[in-house]
Coordinates of C-alpha atoms and ligand atoms in Angstrom, one line a residue:
X1093 CA -17.6 -53.4 40.9
X1094 CA -14.5 -54.2 38.8
X1095 CA -11.1 -53.2 40.1
X1096 CA -9.5 -51.0 37.4
X1097 CA -5.8 -52.2 37.3
X1098 CA -5.0 -49.6 34.6
X1099 CA -5.9 -46.8 37.0
X1100 CA -3.0 -47.6 39.3
X1101 CA -0.5 -49.2 36.9
X1102 CA -0.8 -48.7 33.2
X1103 CA 2.1 -51.2 32.6
X1104 CA 0.1 -54.3 33.8
X1105 CA -0.1 -56.5 30.7
X1106 CA -1.2 -59.8 32.2
X1107 CA -3.5 -60.4 35.1
X1108 CA -5.8 -63.0 36.7
X1109 CA -9.4 -62.3 37.5
X1110 CA -12.7 -64.0 38.3
X1111 CA -15.9 -63.9 36.1
X1112 CA -18.6 -62.1 38.1
X1113 CA -21.3 -61.7 35.6
X1114 CA -22.0 -62.5 31.9
X1115 CA -24.7 -62.4 29.3
X1116 CA -25.1 -62.8 25.6
X1117 CA -26.4 -60.3 23.1
X1118 CA -26.5 -60.9 19.4
X1119 CA -23.2 -62.4 18.3
X1120 CA -21.3 -61.3 21.4
X1121 CA -20.7 -62.6 24.9
X1122 CA -20.3 -59.8 27.5
X1123 CA -18.1 -60.7 30.4
X1124 CA -17.7 -58.8 33.7
X1125 CA -14.7 -59.6 35.9
X1126 CA -13.7 -58.7 39.4
X1127 CA -10.6 -56.9 38.1
X1128 CA -9.2 -56.0 34.7
X1129 CA -6.3 -54.3 33.0
X1130 CA -8.4 -53.7 29.9
X1131 CA -9.2 -50.0 29.4
X1132 CA -12.8 -49.6 28.2
X1133 CA -13.6 -47.1 25.4
X1134 CA -14.0 -43.6 26.8
X1135 CA -12.8 -40.0 26.6
X1136 CA -12.1 -40.2 22.9
X1137 CA -10.0 -43.3 23.1
X1138 CA -10.9 -46.8 21.8
X1139 CA -10.7 -49.7 24.2
X1140 CA -7.9 -52.2 24.7
X1141 CA -8.1 -55.5 22.9
X1142 CA -6.4 -58.7 23.8
X1143 CA -7.1 -62.1 25.3
X1144 CA -9.3 -63.2 28.1
X1145 CA -9.1 -66.9 28.9
X1146 CA -9.4 -68.7 25.5
X1147 CA -11.2 -65.8 23.8
X1148 CA -10.1 -62.7 21.9
X1149 CA -11.4 -59.5 23.5
X1150 CA -12.7 -57.4 20.6
X1151 CA -14.0 -54.5 22.5
X1152 CA -14.4 -53.3 26.1
X1153 CA -17.2 -51.0 27.1
X1154 CA -18.5 -49.3 30.3
X1155 CA -22.2 -50.1 30.4
X1156 CA -24.2 -48.6 33.2
X1157 CA -21.1 -48.3 35.4
X1158 CA -19.9 -51.9 34.7
X1159 CA -17.0 -52.9 32.5
X1160 CA -17.8 -55.6 30.0
X1161 CA -15.3 -57.5 27.8
X1162 CA -16.9 -58.4 24.4
X1163 CA -15.9 -61.8 23.0
X1164 CA -17.4 -64.0 20.3
X1165 CA -20.6 -65.6 21.2
X1166 CA -19.4 -69.1 20.2
X1167 CA -20.3 -72.5 21.7
X1168 CA -16.7 -72.8 22.9
X1169 CA -16.7 -69.5 24.7
X1170 CA -20.1 -70.0 26.3
X1171 CA -18.8 -73.3 27.7
X1172 CA -15.5 -71.8 28.9
X1173 CA -16.8 -68.7 30.7
X1174 CA -18.8 -69.5 33.9
X1175 CA -19.4 -67.3 36.9
X1176 CA -16.7 -67.6 39.6
X1177 CA -14.2 -69.1 37.2
X1178 CA -10.6 -67.8 37.6
X1179 CA -9.1 -66.8 34.2
X1180 CA -6.1 -65.1 32.8
X1181 CA -6.2 -61.9 30.8
X1182 CA -3.6 -60.3 28.6
X1183 CA -3.9 -56.9 26.8
X1184 CA -2.4 -56.2 23.4
X1185 CA 0.6 -54.3 24.5
X1186 CA 1.4 -52.9 21.1
X1187 CA -1.9 -51.1 20.8
X1188 CA -1.9 -50.0 24.5
X1189 CA 1.6 -48.5 24.4
X1190 CA 0.8 -46.7 21.2
X1191 CA -2.4 -45.4 22.7
X1192 CA -0.5 -44.2 25.8
X1193 CA 2.1 -42.4 23.6
X1194 CA -0.7 -40.6 21.7
X1195 CA -2.8 -39.8 24.8
X1196 CA 0.1 -38.5 26.9
X1197 CA 1.3 -36.5 23.8
X1198 CA -2.2 -35.0 23.6
X1199 CA -2.1 -33.9 27.2
X1200 CA 1.3 -32.2 26.8
X1201 CA 0.1 -30.5 23.5
X1202 CA -3.2 -29.3 25.0
X1203 CA -1.5 -28.1 28.2
X1204 CA 1.0 -26.1 26.3
X1205 CA -1.6 -24.6 23.9
X1206 CA -3.7 -23.7 27.0
X1207 CA -0.8 -22.0 28.8
X1208 CA 0.4 -20.1 25.7
X1209 CA -2.9 -19.1 24.2
X1210 CA -5.6 -19.9 26.8
X1211 CA -7.5 -22.1 24.4
X1212 CA -9.3 -25.3 25.6
X1213 CA -9.2 -28.7 24.0
X1214 CA -12.9 -29.1 23.3
X1215 CA -12.7 -32.4 21.3
X1216 CA -10.3 -35.3 21.3
X1217 CA -10.3 -38.4 19.1
X1218 CA -7.7 -41.2 19.3
X1219 CA -8.5 -43.5 16.4
X1220 CA -6.5 -46.3 14.8
X1221 CA -5.2 -44.0 12.1
X1222 CA -5.4 -40.4 13.3
X1223 CA -5.3 -38.4 16.5
X1224 CA -7.2 -35.1 16.4
X1225 CA -7.4 -32.3 18.9
X1226 CA -10.0 -29.5 18.6
X1227 CA -9.1 -26.1 20.1
X1228 CA -11.6 -23.3 20.6
X1229 CA -9.2 -20.7 19.2
X1230 CA -7.3 -20.0 16.0
X1231 CA -3.7 -21.2 15.7
X1232 CA -1.4 -20.0 13.0
X1233 CA 1.5 -21.8 11.3
X1234 CA 3.9 -19.9 13.5
X1235 CA 1.9 -20.8 16.6
X1236 CA 2.0 -24.4 15.5
X1237 CA 5.8 -24.5 15.0
X1238 CA 6.3 -22.9 18.4
X1239 CA 4.0 -25.4 20.2
X1240 CA 5.6 -28.4 18.3
X1241 CA 9.0 -27.4 19.5
X1242 CA 7.9 -26.8 23.1
X1243 CA 5.9 -30.1 23.3
X1244 CA 9.0 -32.0 22.1
X1245 CA 11.2 -30.2 24.6
X1246 CA 8.7 -31.5 27.3
X1247 CA 9.2 -35.0 25.9
X1248 CA 13.0 -34.7 26.0
X1249 CA 12.9 -33.5 29.6
X1250 CA 11.8 -37.1 30.4
X1251 CA 9.8 -36.0 33.5
X1252 CA 7.9 -38.5 35.5
X1253 CA 4.2 -38.5 34.9
X1254 CA 2.2 -38.4 38.1
X1255 CA -1.2 -40.0 38.5
X1256 CA -3.1 -39.3 41.7
X1257 CA -6.5 -39.2 43.3
X1258 CA -6.8 -36.0 45.4
X1259 CA -9.3 -35.5 48.2
X1260 CA -12.1 -32.9 47.6
X1261 CA -10.1 -30.4 49.8
X1262 CA -6.9 -31.0 47.8
X1263 CA -8.7 -30.8 44.5
X1264 CA -10.2 -27.4 45.4
X1265 CA -6.7 -26.0 45.6
X1266 CA -5.4 -27.5 42.3
X1267 CA -5.7 -25.7 39.0
X1268 CA -6.4 -28.4 36.5
X1269 CA -7.9 -28.8 33.0
X1270 CA -11.0 -30.9 32.7
X1271 CA -13.3 -31.4 29.8
X1272 CA -16.5 -32.0 31.8
X1273 CA -17.9 -32.2 35.3
X1274 CA -16.9 -35.5 36.9
X1275 CA -19.0 -37.4 39.4
X1276 CA -17.1 -39.1 42.2
X1277 CA -13.4 -39.5 42.7
X1278 CA -11.3 -37.4 40.3
X1279 CA -8.2 -38.9 38.8
X1280 CA -5.6 -36.3 37.9
X1281 CA -2.7 -36.8 35.5
X1282 CA 0.2 -34.4 35.9
X1283 CA 3.0 -33.6 33.5
X1284 CA 5.2 -31.5 35.8
X1285 CA 5.5 -27.9 34.7
X1286 CA 3.4 -28.5 31.7
X1287 CA -0.1 -29.8 32.5
X1288 CA -2.5 -31.2 35.1
X1289 CA -5.7 -32.7 33.7
X1290 CA -8.5 -34.9 34.9
X1291 CA -8.3 -38.1 32.9
X1292 CA -9.3 -41.8 33.3
X1293 CA -6.9 -43.2 30.6
X1294 CA -3.6 -45.0 30.9
X1295 CA -0.4 -42.8 30.4
X1296 CA 3.3 -43.4 30.0
X1297 CA 5.5 -43.3 33.2
X1298 CA 8.1 -40.8 31.8
X1299 CA 7.5 -38.3 29.0
X1300 CA 10.6 -39.6 27.2
X1301 CA 8.6 -42.7 26.3
X1302 CA 6.5 -40.6 24.0
X1303 CA 9.5 -40.3 21.7
X1304 CA 8.3 -37.6 19.4
X1305 CA 5.2 -35.5 19.0
X1306 CA 4.6 -34.5 15.3
X1307 CA 2.0 -32.1 14.0
X1308 CA 0.7 -33.8 10.9
X1309 CA -1.8 -31.1 9.8
X1310 CA -4.1 -28.4 11.1
X1311 CA -7.1 -26.6 9.8
X1312 CA -9.8 -24.1 10.8
X1313 CA -12.6 -25.9 12.4
X1314 CA -15.9 -24.6 13.9
X1315 CA -14.3 -21.2 14.6
X1316 CA -11.2 -22.8 16.2
X1317 CA -8.5 -25.2 15.1
X1318 CA -8.4 -28.9 14.5
X1319 CA -4.9 -30.3 14.9
X1320 CA -3.8 -33.8 13.8
X1321 CA -0.8 -35.1 15.7
X1322 CA 1.1 -38.4 15.8
X1323 CA 3.3 -39.6 18.6
X1324 CA 6.0 -42.2 19.1
X1325 CA 6.1 -45.2 16.8
X1326 CA 3.1 -43.9 14.8
X1327 CA 5.0 -40.6 14.1
X1328 CA 8.1 -42.5 13.1
X1329 CA 6.1 -44.7 10.6
X1330 CA 4.5 -41.6 9.2
X1331 CA 7.8 -39.8 8.8
X1332 CA 9.4 -42.9 7.2
X1333 CA 6.5 -43.1 4.7
X1334 CA 6.8 -39.4 3.7
X1335 CA 10.6 -39.6 3.5
X1336 CA 10.3 -42.6 1.1
X1337 CA 7.8 -40.7 -1.0
X1338 CA 10.0 -37.7 -1.1
X1339 CA 13.0 -39.8 -2.0
X1340 CA 11.1 -41.3 -5.0
X1341 CA 10.1 -37.8 -6.1
X1342 CA 13.7 -36.6 -5.9
X1343 CA 14.9 -39.6 -8.0
X1344 CA 12.1 -39.0 -10.6
X1345 CA 12.9 -35.3 -10.7
X1346 CA 16.7 -35.7 -10.4
X1347 CA 16.4 -33.1 -7.6
X1348 CA 18.0 -32.9 -4.2
X1349 CA 15.8 -34.3 -1.4
X1350 CA 15.4 -30.9 0.2
X1351 CA 14.5 -29.2 -3.2
X1352 CA 11.7 -31.5 -4.5
X1353 CA 9.0 -28.9 -4.2
X1354 CA 11.0 -26.5 -6.4
X1355 CA 11.5 -29.2 -9.0
X1356 CA 7.8 -30.1 -9.0
X1357 CA 6.9 -26.4 -9.4
X1358 CA 9.3 -26.1 -12.3
X1359 CA 7.8 -29.2 -14.1
X1360 CA 4.3 -27.9 -13.4
X1361 CA 5.1 -24.5 -15.0
X1362 CA 6.7 -26.2 -18.0
X1363 CA 3.6 -28.4 -18.4
X1364 CA 1.3 -25.3 -18.3
X1365 CA 3.3 -23.6 -21.0
X1366 CA 3.3 -26.8 -23.1
X1367 CA -0.5 -27.1 -22.6
X1368 CA -0.9 -23.5 -23.8
X1369 CA 1.3 -24.2 -26.8
X1370 CA -0.7 -27.4 -27.6
X1371 CA -4.0 -25.5 -27.6
X1372 CA -2.5 -22.9 -30.0
X1373 CA -1.3 -25.7 -32.3
X1374 CA -4.6 -27.5 -32.2
X1375 CA -6.4 -24.3 -33.2
X1376 CA -3.9 -23.8 -36.1
X1377 CA -4.5 -27.3 -37.3
X1378 CA -8.2 -26.9 -37.1
X1379 CA -8.2 -23.6 -39.1
X1380 CA -6.1 -25.4 -41.8
X1381 CA -8.5 -28.2 -41.9
X1382 CA -11.4 -25.8 -42.0
X1383 CA -9.9 -24.0 -45.0
X1384 CA -9.8 -27.3 -47.0
X1385 CA -13.5 -28.2 -46.5
X1386 CA -15.6 -27.5 -49.6
X1387 CA -19.2 -26.2 -49.7
X1388 CA -21.8 -29.0 -49.9
X1389 CA -25.4 -29.8 -49.4
X1390 CA -24.7 -31.4 -46.0
X1391 CA -21.3 -31.2 -44.4
X1392 CA -20.5 -34.1 -42.1
X1393 CA -17.3 -34.0 -40.1
X1394 CA -15.8 -36.6 -37.7
X1395 CA -12.8 -35.3 -35.8
X1396 CA -11.7 -36.5 -32.3
X1397 CA -9.7 -33.3 -31.7
X1398 CA -12.9 -31.2 -31.5
X1399 CA -13.0 -31.2 -27.7
X1400 CA -15.3 -29.2 -25.5
X1401 CA -16.7 -26.0 -27.0
X1402 CA -14.5 -26.4 -30.1
X1403 CA -17.2 -28.8 -31.5
X1404 CA -19.8 -26.1 -31.7
X1405 CA -17.4 -23.4 -32.8
X1406 CA -16.1 -25.6 -35.7
X1407 CA -19.7 -26.4 -36.8
X1408 CA -20.7 -22.7 -36.8
X1409 CA -17.6 -21.8 -38.8
X1410 CA -18.7 -24.1 -41.6
X1411 CA -22.4 -23.2 -41.4
X1412 CA -22.3 -20.8 -44.4
X1413 CA -20.9 -23.5 -46.7
X1414 CA -23.8 -25.9 -46.2
X1415 CA -27.0 -25.7 -48.3
X1416 CA -28.9 -27.6 -45.5
X1417 CA -26.8 -28.3 -42.3
X1418 CA -23.4 -29.0 -40.8
X1419 CA -23.0 -31.9 -38.3
X1420 CA -19.7 -32.3 -36.5
X1421 CA -18.8 -35.4 -34.4
X1422 CA -16.2 -35.9 -31.7
X1423 CA -15.5 -39.2 -30.0
X1424 CA -14.3 -42.7 -30.5
X1425 CA -15.2 -46.4 -30.3
X1426 CA -18.7 -45.8 -31.6
X1427 CA -19.6 -43.1 -28.9
X1428 CA -19.9 -39.6 -30.3
X1429 CA -20.8 -36.1 -29.2
X1430 CA -22.3 -34.1 -32.0
X1431 CA -23.3 -30.6 -32.9
X1432 CA -25.7 -29.9 -35.8
X1433 CA -26.1 -26.3 -37.0
X1434 CA -28.0 -24.6 -39.8
X1435 CA -28.9 -21.0 -40.8
X1436 CA -31.1 -22.2 -43.7
X1437 CA -33.5 -24.6 -42.0
X1438 CA -34.4 -26.0 -38.5
X1439 CA -31.9 -28.8 -37.8
X1440 CA -34.1 -30.3 -35.0
X1441 CA -36.1 -32.8 -37.1
X1442 CA -32.8 -34.1 -38.6
X1443 CA -31.2 -34.4 -35.2
X1444 CA -34.3 -36.3 -33.9
X1445 CA -34.1 -38.7 -36.8
X1446 CA -30.4 -39.2 -36.0
X1447 CA -31.1 -39.8 -32.3
X1448 CA -33.8 -42.4 -33.1
X1449 CA -31.5 -44.3 -35.5
X1450 CA -28.4 -44.3 -33.3
X1451 CA -29.9 -44.5 -29.7
X1452 CA -28.9 -40.9 -29.2
X1453 CA -30.2 -38.0 -27.1
X1454 CA -29.9 -34.3 -27.2
X1455 CA -31.7 -31.1 -28.2
X1456 CA -31.3 -27.4 -28.9
X1457 CA -32.8 -24.4 -30.5
X1458 CA -32.1 -21.4 -32.7
X1459 CA -30.4 -23.5 -35.3
X1460 CA -28.0 -25.3 -33.0
X1461 CA -28.6 -28.9 -31.7
X1462 CA -26.2 -30.9 -29.5
X1463 CA -26.4 -34.5 -28.4
X1464 CA -24.8 -37.9 -28.2
X1465 CA -25.1 -41.0 -30.4
X1466 CA -23.8 -44.6 -30.5
X1467 CA -22.8 -46.0 -33.8
X1468 CA -20.2 -46.5 -36.5
X1469 CA -18.9 -43.5 -38.4
X1470 CA -19.7 -45.1 -41.8
X1471 CA -23.3 -45.8 -40.9
X1472 CA -23.9 -42.4 -39.4
X1473 CA -22.4 -40.7 -42.5
X1474 CA -24.5 -42.9 -44.8
X1475 CA -27.6 -42.1 -42.8
X1476 CA -27.1 -38.4 -42.7
X1477 CA -26.3 -38.1 -46.4
X1478 CA -29.2 -40.3 -47.6
X1479 CA -31.9 -38.3 -49.3
X1480 CA -34.7 -39.9 -47.3
X1481 CA -33.5 -38.2 -44.1
Ligands
LIG568 ZN1 -6.8 -37.7 28.9

């Protein structure tokens, strides 16, 4: 059985241990030691990483009650790790401390939500990018602001975090949060005045080390609420990134940094009214163009401004002026959408011939055919106006 150094002291970064068992599987070598400071993956948190002897520890897992360190199954590592050998271990402190900040922040957050609203944390995920907490109750924006302030006040109180292993009798008298039934010795983590919860993970010694707890986002989730938080250095990095983005927006908009949203809203409204104006002008131009088109046997039009439904509307507006059919094209670089219409004959055979000649496709009925073709304007024009078609 491996002695869990992280259980008693979460600040142990380096340690010595002895290899007690090992085996290889696929491209990994699994190493069990008599003691370890590496926290294995569990309770929603990824494992520690770091160094064991000469090897990089990529993952640590609890397999059938035993803690295994995963290293590369290389010739060098297989030679280095032997049963009984005394080796040095060192965890990646940057990841561990960040995980401790996030996890301790999560306990304070869940504890305060529980005491204010009675909701339980029913899901926790501490990933490399995000930290999410799922509560079995709905939290509003106001609730979230209230909780955010209170959790940060608990951080600023800088209280000492207590980790202890109560006896069954003591445990029976303690009101604590726990996500599931736990077999064997229960490890409790107490944030005085805020929360007591059963937990196996490493935590900070004093709440002040969490630095800041920031609500990044929240959404309705499975009838409750999913909250994303960031703590400590991760929160600082996130705030810095967003401040930089906002600063860039303020420069681009020539707006004060606390008034960027209003500036963007103003530009958005201006764009909407300009778009509206453009649509009106396009319609005006098209009706002027339309007026200039003379009656003909077959009317062929290429116009890249005939977007969307305008292509069909335009062709239909010209229908009366054609003895046979009207065919309007919209597109560029040899790729066109077309609409062929007629009130004198069935345009389908003409459209089929067009598709065959210009690797096109499409179809329609009641005198309206729509499709796409590939080809040059001159060639398409020549084809459609030739008497053999
Ligand atoms: Zn926990």
